[in-house]
mmCIF file of C-alpha atoms in Angstrom:
data_model
loop_
_atom_site.group_PDB
_atom_site.id
_atom_site.type_symbol
_atom_site.label_atom_id
_atom_site.label_comp_id
_atom_site.label_asym_id
_atom_site.label_seq_id
_atom_site.Cartn_x
_atom_site.Cartn_y
_atom_site.Cartn_z
ATOM 1 C CA UNK A 9 -19.214 2.552 3.479
ATOM 2 C CA UNK A 10 -16.172 4.398 4.874
ATOM 3 C CA UNK A 11 -15.760 8.124 4.022
ATOM 4 C CA UNK A 12 -11.961 7.803 3.674
ATOM 5 C CA UNK A 13 -9.702 5.147 2.185
ATOM 6 C CA UNK A 14 -6.150 5.339 3.534
ATOM 7 C CA UNK A 15 -3.743 3.636 1.141
ATOM 8 C CA UNK A 16 -0.164 2.480 1.889
ATOM 9 C CA UNK A 17 2.448 0.424 0.121
ATOM 10 C CA UNK A 18 5.081 -1.397 2.200
ATOM 11 C CA UNK A 19 8.171 -3.419 1.263
ATOM 12 C CA UNK A 20 10.397 -4.980 3.943
ATOM 13 C CA UNK A 21 11.895 -2.184 5.953
ATOM 14 C CA UNK A 22 11.808 -1.528 9.735
ATOM 15 C CA UNK A 23 9.082 -3.254 11.764
ATOM 16 C CA UNK A 24 9.301 -0.584 14.366
ATOM 17 C CA UNK A 25 8.714 2.177 11.846
ATOM 18 C CA UNK A 26 5.875 0.175 10.184
ATOM 19 C CA UNK A 27 4.203 -0.360 13.507
ATOM 20 C CA UNK A 28 4.395 3.335 14.312
ATOM 21 C CA UNK A 29 2.967 4.265 10.950
ATOM 22 C CA UNK A 30 0.037 1.820 11.104
ATOM 23 C CA UNK A 31 -0.807 2.760 14.740
ATOM 24 C CA UNK A 32 -0.730 6.489 13.839
ATOM 25 C CA UNK A 33 -3.575 5.900 11.392
ATOM 26 C CA UNK A 34 -5.471 3.595 13.687
ATOM 27 C CA UNK A 35 -5.373 6.214 16.423
ATOM 28 C CA UNK A 36 -6.957 8.947 14.347
ATOM 29 C CA UNK A 37 -9.668 11.137 15.859
ATOM 30 C CA UNK A 38 -11.685 10.607 12.695
ATOM 31 C CA UNK A 39 -12.746 6.952 12.608
ATOM 32 C CA UNK A 40 -14.828 6.625 9.401
ATOM 33 C CA UNK A 41 -12.036 5.124 7.305
ATOM 34 C CA UNK A 42 -10.730 1.918 5.810
ATOM 35 C CA UNK A 43 -6.985 1.226 5.781
ATOM 36 C CA UNK A 44 -5.759 -0.563 2.637
ATOM 37 C CA UNK A 45 -2.166 -1.829 2.969
ATOM 38 C CA UNK A 46 -0.471 -3.592 0.129
ATOM 39 C CA UNK A 47 2.769 -5.544 0.660
ATOM 40 C CA UNK A 48 4.960 -5.270 -2.379
ATOM 41 C CA UNK A 49 6.609 -8.717 -2.353
ATOM 42 C CA UNK A 50 8.400 -8.523 0.965
ATOM 43 C CA UNK A 51 10.369 -11.414 2.427
ATOM 44 C CA UNK A 52 8.137 -14.033 4.009
ATOM 45 C CA UNK A 53 9.328 -13.300 7.519
ATOM 46 C CA UNK A 54 8.451 -9.637 7.171
ATOM 47 C CA UNK A 55 5.046 -10.385 5.603
ATOM 48 C CA UNK A 56 4.158 -12.860 8.270
ATOM 49 C CA UNK A 57 4.906 -10.246 10.932
ATOM 50 C CA UNK A 58 2.868 -7.663 9.031
ATOM 51 C CA UNK A 59 -0.009 -10.010 8.554
ATOM 52 C CA UNK A 60 -0.192 -10.745 12.281
ATOM 53 C CA UNK A 61 0.142 -7.075 13.129
ATOM 54 C CA UNK A 62 -2.723 -6.038 10.901
ATOM 55 C CA UNK A 63 -5.125 -8.396 12.636
ATOM 56 C CA UNK A 64 -5.366 -5.936 15.477
ATOM 57 C CA UNK A 65 -7.985 -3.792 13.728
ATOM 58 C CA UNK A 66 -10.700 -4.902 11.323
ATOM 59 C CA UNK A 67 -10.483 -1.653 9.423
ATOM 60 C CA UNK A 68 -7.255 -2.869 7.878
ATOM 61 C CA UNK A 69 -7.384 -4.672 4.577
ATOM 62 C CA UNK A 70 -4.121 -6.349 3.784
ATOM 63 C CA UNK A 71 -3.122 -7.189 0.144
ATOM 64 C CA UNK A 72 0.081 -8.759 -1.190
ATOM 65 C CA UNK A 73 1.948 -8.601 -4.440
ATOM 66 C CA UNK A 74 3.572 -12.033 -5.301
ATOM 67 C CA UNK A 75 6.655 -10.174 -6.426
ATOM 68 C CA UNK A 76 8.088 -6.706 -6.103
ATOM 69 C CA UNK A 77 6.190 -4.483 -8.540
ATOM 70 C CA UNK A 78 7.027 -0.947 -7.423
ATOM 71 C CA UNK A 79 5.155 1.772 -5.546
ATOM 72 C CA UNK A 80 2.960 2.899 -8.447
ATOM 73 C CA UNK A 81 1.533 -0.607 -9.193
ATOM 74 C CA UNK A 82 1.053 -1.162 -5.497
ATOM 75 C CA UNK A 83 -0.806 2.048 -4.916
ATOM 76 C CA UNK A 84 -2.981 1.461 -7.937
ATOM 77 C CA UNK A 85 -3.925 -1.932 -6.573
ATOM 78 C CA UNK A 86 -4.996 -0.195 -3.364
ATOM 79 C CA UNK A 87 -7.021 2.318 -5.291
ATOM 80 C CA UNK A 88 -8.944 -0.427 -7.109
ATOM 81 C CA UNK A 89 -9.990 -1.718 -3.675
ATOM 82 C CA UNK A 90 -10.808 1.729 -2.188
ATOM 83 C CA UNK A 91 -14.451 2.733 -1.574
ATOM 84 C CA UNK A 92 -14.023 5.994 0.233
ATOM 85 C CA UNK A 93 -14.960 9.438 -1.111
ATOM 86 C CA UNK A 94 -11.468 10.631 -0.261
ATOM 87 C CA UNK A 95 -8.114 8.903 -0.641
ATOM 88 C CA UNK A 96 -5.487 9.613 2.052
ATOM 89 C CA UNK A 97 -1.876 8.639 1.360
ATOM 90 C CA UNK A 98 0.356 7.148 3.974
ATOM 91 C CA UNK A 99 3.993 5.807 3.895
ATOM 92 C CA UNK A 100 5.254 2.998 5.998
ATOM 93 C CA UNK A 101 7.932 4.946 7.834
ATOM 94 C CA UNK A 102 6.036 8.199 8.546
ATOM 95 C CA UNK A 103 3.641 9.120 11.416
ATOM 96 C CA UNK A 104 0.274 10.837 10.989
ATOM 97 C CA UNK A 105 -0.606 13.127 13.814
ATOM 98 C CA UNK A 106 -3.949 12.144 15.561
ATOM 99 C CA UNK A 107 -6.182 14.848 13.941
ATOM 100 C CA UNK A 108 -4.825 14.671 10.422
ATOM 101 C CA UNK A 109 -7.703 12.899 8.739
ATOM 102 C CA UNK A 110 -10.271 14.943 10.697
ATOM 103 C CA UNK A 111 -8.795 18.275 9.566
ATOM 104 C CA UNK A 112 -8.235 17.205 6.005
ATOM 105 C CA UNK A 113 -11.671 15.834 5.362
ATOM 106 C CA UNK A 114 -13.257 18.866 7.007
ATOM 107 C CA UNK A 115 -11.320 21.089 4.602
ATOM 108 C CA UNK A 116 -12.326 19.180 1.480
ATOM 109 C CA UNK A 117 -15.921 19.077 2.542
ATOM 110 C CA UNK A 118 -16.028 22.846 2.906
ATOM 111 C CA UNK A 119 -13.741 23.669 -0.031
ATOM 112 C CA UNK A 120 -15.099 21.933 -3.024
ATOM 113 C CA UNK A 121 -12.896 23.881 -5.465
ATOM 114 C CA UNK A 122 -9.815 22.026 -4.313
ATOM 115 C CA UNK A 123 -8.983 18.519 -5.515
ATOM 116 C CA UNK A 124 -6.450 17.745 -2.750
ATOM 117 C CA UNK A 125 -5.243 19.001 0.548
ATOM 118 C CA UNK A 126 -1.796 18.507 2.095
ATOM 119 C CA UNK A 127 -0.087 19.994 5.131
ATOM 120 C CA UNK A 128 3.180 21.048 6.629
ATOM 121 C CA UNK A 129 5.255 18.377 8.307
ATOM 122 C CA UNK A 130 7.709 17.827 11.115
ATOM 123 C CA UNK A 131 11.013 16.320 9.769
ATOM 124 C CA UNK A 132 12.196 13.342 11.827
ATOM 125 C CA UNK A 133 14.932 10.753 11.892
ATOM 126 C CA UNK A 134 15.410 7.721 14.236
ATOM 127 C CA UNK A 135 16.275 9.998 17.155
ATOM 128 C CA UNK A 136 14.329 13.230 17.134
ATOM 129 C CA UNK A 137 12.368 15.924 15.364
ATOM 130 C CA UNK A 138 15.087 17.935 13.630
ATOM 131 C CA UNK A 139 13.013 20.458 11.730
ATOM 132 C CA UNK A 140 9.816 21.428 10.042
ATOM 133 C CA UNK A 141 8.924 21.747 6.424
ATOM 134 C CA UNK A 142 6.553 24.607 5.654
ATOM 135 C CA UNK A 143 4.791 24.427 2.302
ATOM 136 C CA UNK A 144 3.197 27.085 0.085
ATOM 137 C CA UNK A 145 -0.431 27.399 1.138
ATOM 138 C CA UNK A 146 -1.891 27.710 -2.347
ATOM 139 C CA UNK A 147 0.581 26.186 -4.877
ATOM 140 C CA UNK A 148 0.523 27.645 -8.406
ATOM 141 C CA UNK A 149 1.811 26.059 -11.616
ATOM 142 C CA UNK A 150 5.124 27.837 -11.134
ATOM 143 C CA UNK A 151 5.374 26.220 -7.688
ATOM 144 C CA UNK A 152 6.513 23.015 -9.430
ATOM 145 C CA UNK A 153 9.576 24.504 -10.801
ATOM 146 C CA UNK A 154 11.715 24.024 -7.682
ATOM 147 C CA UNK A 155 10.247 20.806 -6.319
ATOM 148 C CA UNK A 156 6.890 19.205 -5.647
ATOM 149 C CA UNK A 157 4.788 21.682 -3.585
ATOM 150 C CA UNK A 158 3.115 18.752 -1.796
ATOM 151 C CA UNK A 159 4.425 16.065 0.574
ATOM 152 C CA UNK A 160 3.068 12.847 -0.874
ATOM 153 C CA UNK A 161 2.282 10.900 2.340
ATOM 154 C CA UNK A 162 0.547 14.010 3.782
ATOM 155 C CA UNK A 163 -2.078 14.450 1.085
ATOM 156 C CA UNK A 164 -5.771 13.560 0.761
ATOM 157 C CA UNK A 165 -7.317 13.614 -2.699
ATOM 158 C CA UNK A 166 -10.825 13.260 -3.962
ATOM 159 C CA UNK A 167 -11.367 9.770 -5.255
ATOM 160 C CA UNK A 168 -13.061 11.020 -8.508
ATOM 161 C CA UNK A 169 -9.826 12.891 -9.370
ATOM 162 C CA UNK A 170 -7.765 9.727 -9.062
ATOM 163 C CA UNK A 171 -10.239 7.941 -11.349
ATOM 164 C CA UNK A 172 -10.102 10.656 -13.991
ATOM 165 C CA UNK A 173 -6.225 10.689 -13.863
ATOM 166 C CA UNK A 174 -6.178 6.807 -14.114
ATOM 167 C CA UNK A 175 -4.203 6.625 -10.858
ATOM 168 C CA UNK A 176 -0.450 6.521 -10.771
ATOM 169 C CA UNK A 177 1.695 6.006 -13.903
ATOM 170 C CA UNK A 178 3.390 2.621 -13.776
ATOM 171 C CA UNK A 179 6.701 3.319 -15.407
ATOM 172 C CA UNK A 180 10.257 2.396 -14.349
ATOM 173 C CA UNK A 181 11.244 5.885 -15.369
ATOM 174 C CA UNK A 182 9.043 7.388 -12.617
ATOM 175 C CA UNK A 183 10.620 5.419 -9.761
ATOM 176 C CA UNK A 184 10.649 7.619 -6.584
ATOM 177 C CA UNK A 185 8.819 10.281 -8.566
ATOM 178 C CA UNK A 186 5.331 8.844 -8.787
ATOM 179 C CA UNK A 187 3.932 11.552 -6.579
ATOM 180 C CA UNK A 188 5.535 14.494 -8.406
ATOM 181 C CA UNK A 189 4.224 13.120 -11.767
ATOM 182 C CA UNK A 190 0.708 12.690 -10.244
ATOM 183 C CA UNK A 191 0.608 16.303 -9.006
ATOM 184 C CA UNK A 192 1.911 17.640 -12.310
ATOM 185 C CA UNK A 193 -0.823 15.834 -14.189
ATOM 186 C CA UNK A 194 -3.477 16.898 -11.644
ATOM 187 C CA UNK A 195 -2.529 20.568 -12.202
ATOM 188 C CA UNK A 196 -2.346 20.118 -16.005
ATOM 189 C CA UNK A 197 -5.888 18.845 -15.971
ATOM 190 C CA UNK A 198 -7.070 22.066 -14.276
ATOM 191 C CA UNK A 199 -7.387 20.989 -10.661
ATOM 192 C CA UNK A 200 -5.696 22.692 -7.692
ATOM 193 C CA UNK A 201 -4.498 21.781 -4.232
ATOM 194 C CA UNK A 202 -4.016 23.455 -0.844
ATOM 195 C CA UNK A 203 -1.627 22.983 2.026
ATOM 196 C CA UNK A 204 -2.953 23.413 5.561
ATOM 197 C CA UNK A 205 -0.495 25.594 7.405
ATOM 198 C CA UNK A 206 0.140 23.237 10.316
ATOM 199 C CA UNK A 207 2.227 19.964 10.612
ATOM 200 C CA UNK A 208 -0.145 16.962 10.392
ATOM 201 C CA UNK A 209 2.567 14.464 9.545
ATOM 202 C CA UNK A 210 5.959 13.458 10.782
ATOM 203 C CA UNK A 211 8.037 12.902 7.688
ATOM 204 C CA UNK A 212 11.044 10.589 8.083
ATOM 205 C CA UNK A 213 14.165 11.894 6.328
ATOM 206 C CA UNK A 214 17.570 10.473 7.358
ATOM 207 C CA UNK A 215 20.827 9.550 5.864
ATOM 208 C CA UNK A 216 19.437 6.243 4.484
ATOM 209 C CA UNK A 217 16.747 8.169 2.626
ATOM 210 C CA UNK A 218 19.386 10.222 0.661
ATOM 211 C CA UNK A 219 21.294 7.112 -0.200
ATOM 212 C CA UNK A 220 18.272 5.755 -2.035
ATOM 213 C CA UNK A 221 18.291 8.593 -4.587
ATOM 214 C CA UNK A 222 20.406 6.985 -7.289
ATOM 215 C CA UNK A 223 21.812 9.223 -10.125
ATOM 216 C CA UNK A 224 19.799 7.471 -12.812
ATOM 217 C CA UNK A 225 16.669 8.656 -11.008
ATOM 218 C CA UNK A 226 17.968 12.209 -11.419
ATOM 219 C CA UNK A 227 18.220 11.699 -15.220
ATOM 220 C CA UNK A 228 14.692 10.328 -15.370
ATOM 221 C CA UNK A 229 13.414 13.260 -13.218
ATOM 222 C CA UNK A 230 14.821 15.716 -15.833
ATOM 223 C CA UNK A 231 12.616 14.061 -18.454
ATOM 224 C CA UNK A 232 9.616 14.088 -16.163
ATOM 225 C CA UNK A 233 10.084 17.755 -15.364
ATOM 226 C CA UNK A 234 10.411 18.586 -19.076
ATOM 227 C CA UNK A 235 7.198 16.838 -19.996
ATOM 228 C CA UNK A 236 5.347 18.136 -16.942
ATOM 229 C CA UNK A 237 6.410 21.760 -17.368
ATOM 230 C CA UNK A 238 5.459 21.587 -21.031
ATOM 231 C CA UNK A 239 1.911 20.390 -20.206
ATOM 232 C CA UNK A 240 1.562 23.091 -17.583
ATOM 233 C CA UNK A 241 2.838 25.833 -20.022
ATOM 234 C CA UNK A 242 5.710 26.856 -17.788
ATOM 235 C CA UNK A 243 8.631 25.343 -19.780
ATOM 236 C CA UNK A 244 9.721 28.472 -21.519
ATOM 237 C CA UNK A 245 12.637 30.169 -19.808
ATOM 238 C CA UNK A 246 12.879 27.487 -17.124
ATOM 239 C CA UNK A 247 15.301 24.956 -18.515
ATOM 240 C CA UNK A 248 17.522 25.395 -15.479
ATOM 241 C CA UNK A 249 14.854 23.882 -13.330
ATOM 242 C CA UNK A 250 14.635 20.894 -15.741
ATOM 243 C CA UNK A 251 18.386 20.278 -15.256
ATOM 244 C CA UNK A 252 18.399 20.985 -11.484
ATOM 245 C CA UNK A 253 18.298 17.247 -10.498
ATOM 246 C CA UNK A 254 21.577 16.585 -12.329
ATOM 247 C CA UNK A 255 23.367 19.273 -10.356
ATOM 248 C CA UNK A 256 21.811 18.132 -7.042
ATOM 249 C CA UNK A 257 22.841 14.472 -7.740
ATOM 250 C CA UNK A 258 26.562 15.552 -7.870
ATOM 251 C CA UNK A 259 26.448 16.767 -4.237
ATOM 252 C CA UNK A 260 27.800 14.125 -1.759
ATOM 253 C CA UNK A 261 25.115 12.537 0.383
ATOM 254 C CA UNK A 262 26.525 13.775 3.665
ATOM 255 C CA UNK A 263 26.700 17.360 2.350
ATOM 256 C CA UNK A 264 23.133 17.136 0.949
ATOM 257 C CA UNK A 265 21.919 16.016 4.395
ATOM 258 C CA UNK A 266 23.581 19.048 5.988
ATOM 259 C CA UNK A 267 22.055 21.384 3.436
ATOM 260 C CA UNK A 268 18.572 19.910 3.988
ATOM 261 C CA UNK A 269 18.879 20.098 7.712
ATOM 262 C CA UNK A 270 19.917 23.728 7.553
ATOM 263 C CA UNK A 271 17.053 24.521 5.064
ATOM 264 C CA UNK A 272 14.361 22.934 7.171
ATOM 265 C CA UNK A 273 15.647 23.584 10.664
ATOM 266 C CA UNK A 274 12.924 24.838 12.847
ATOM 267 C CA UNK A 275 13.174 27.054 15.807
ATOM 268 C CA UNK A 276 15.525 26.162 18.688
ATOM 269 C CA UNK A 277 12.719 24.528 20.670
ATOM 270 C CA UNK A 278 12.055 22.004 17.918
ATOM 271 C CA UNK A 279 15.717 21.437 17.245
ATOM 272 C CA UNK A 280 16.265 20.638 20.946
ATOM 273 C CA UNK A 281 13.561 18.064 21.242
ATOM 274 C CA UNK A 282 14.712 14.611 22.454
ATOM 275 C CA UNK A 283 13.483 11.288 21.101
ATOM 276 C CA UNK A 284 10.531 11.172 23.471
ATOM 277 C CA UNK A 285 9.057 14.158 21.652
ATOM 278 C CA UNK A 286 8.049 11.906 18.766
ATOM 279 C CA UNK A 287 5.594 10.347 21.244
ATOM 280 C CA UNK A 288 4.594 13.622 22.892
ATOM 281 C CA UNK A 289 3.463 15.227 19.623
ATOM 282 C CA UNK A 290 1.446 12.195 18.663
ATOM 283 C CA UNK A 291 -0.721 12.672 21.729
#
């Protein structure tokens, strides 16, 4: 039985990015894992490619939804098949650094008071590493006011916690916010998380990613924040954070990208990296 179950949903997208994501998991220094990938109703041509690509390693278990059901349903289906003690998340356009699983499982083994562990991340686009996102080491309840204090594809969570939380909520009103909701419920139930203070993931954030954030998602996020803050006991005096997504949604996409790049810009050495650096850091 594997120690870790890595779960990933995938839907069409770039074959190049998907191959990089899959290979980054297969090339981990920690080898005691199973890799459960669920295709969420992609076009036949993409699925046929994915099916052939996944045959390269017998640790991969490929599932397929007959129609597009959304990320929450897809991940819950992966969870039902998972047998590992720890569940590691992965997204189909990101890159895990080689020692990610090793360092995260080592932390959870030696820190039983934490339910999950995340990490910092390099920020990338199709061309280069353009910055680094540094997260709060020991997020508190109040850490959720601004944004999620964890990067979803960078976390590893104890399987027993997923079971007690009944996995991800399958609601249309939580599209693109499944992770934020999960972490809010996890903290409301009394568990806590930790972020390793080193980048263990390359997180892809480009112009296309901003375009996916429709305004209706912002409205739904306000409701999710309201409910989540209320459960955490931090709603009083923090209504401005509940309404924050509405203000952010009014900012033009190109301007938001510039704001994010300035916010997460790393030192000059990182900013000057060329495209080959994506490969260099993976080594």
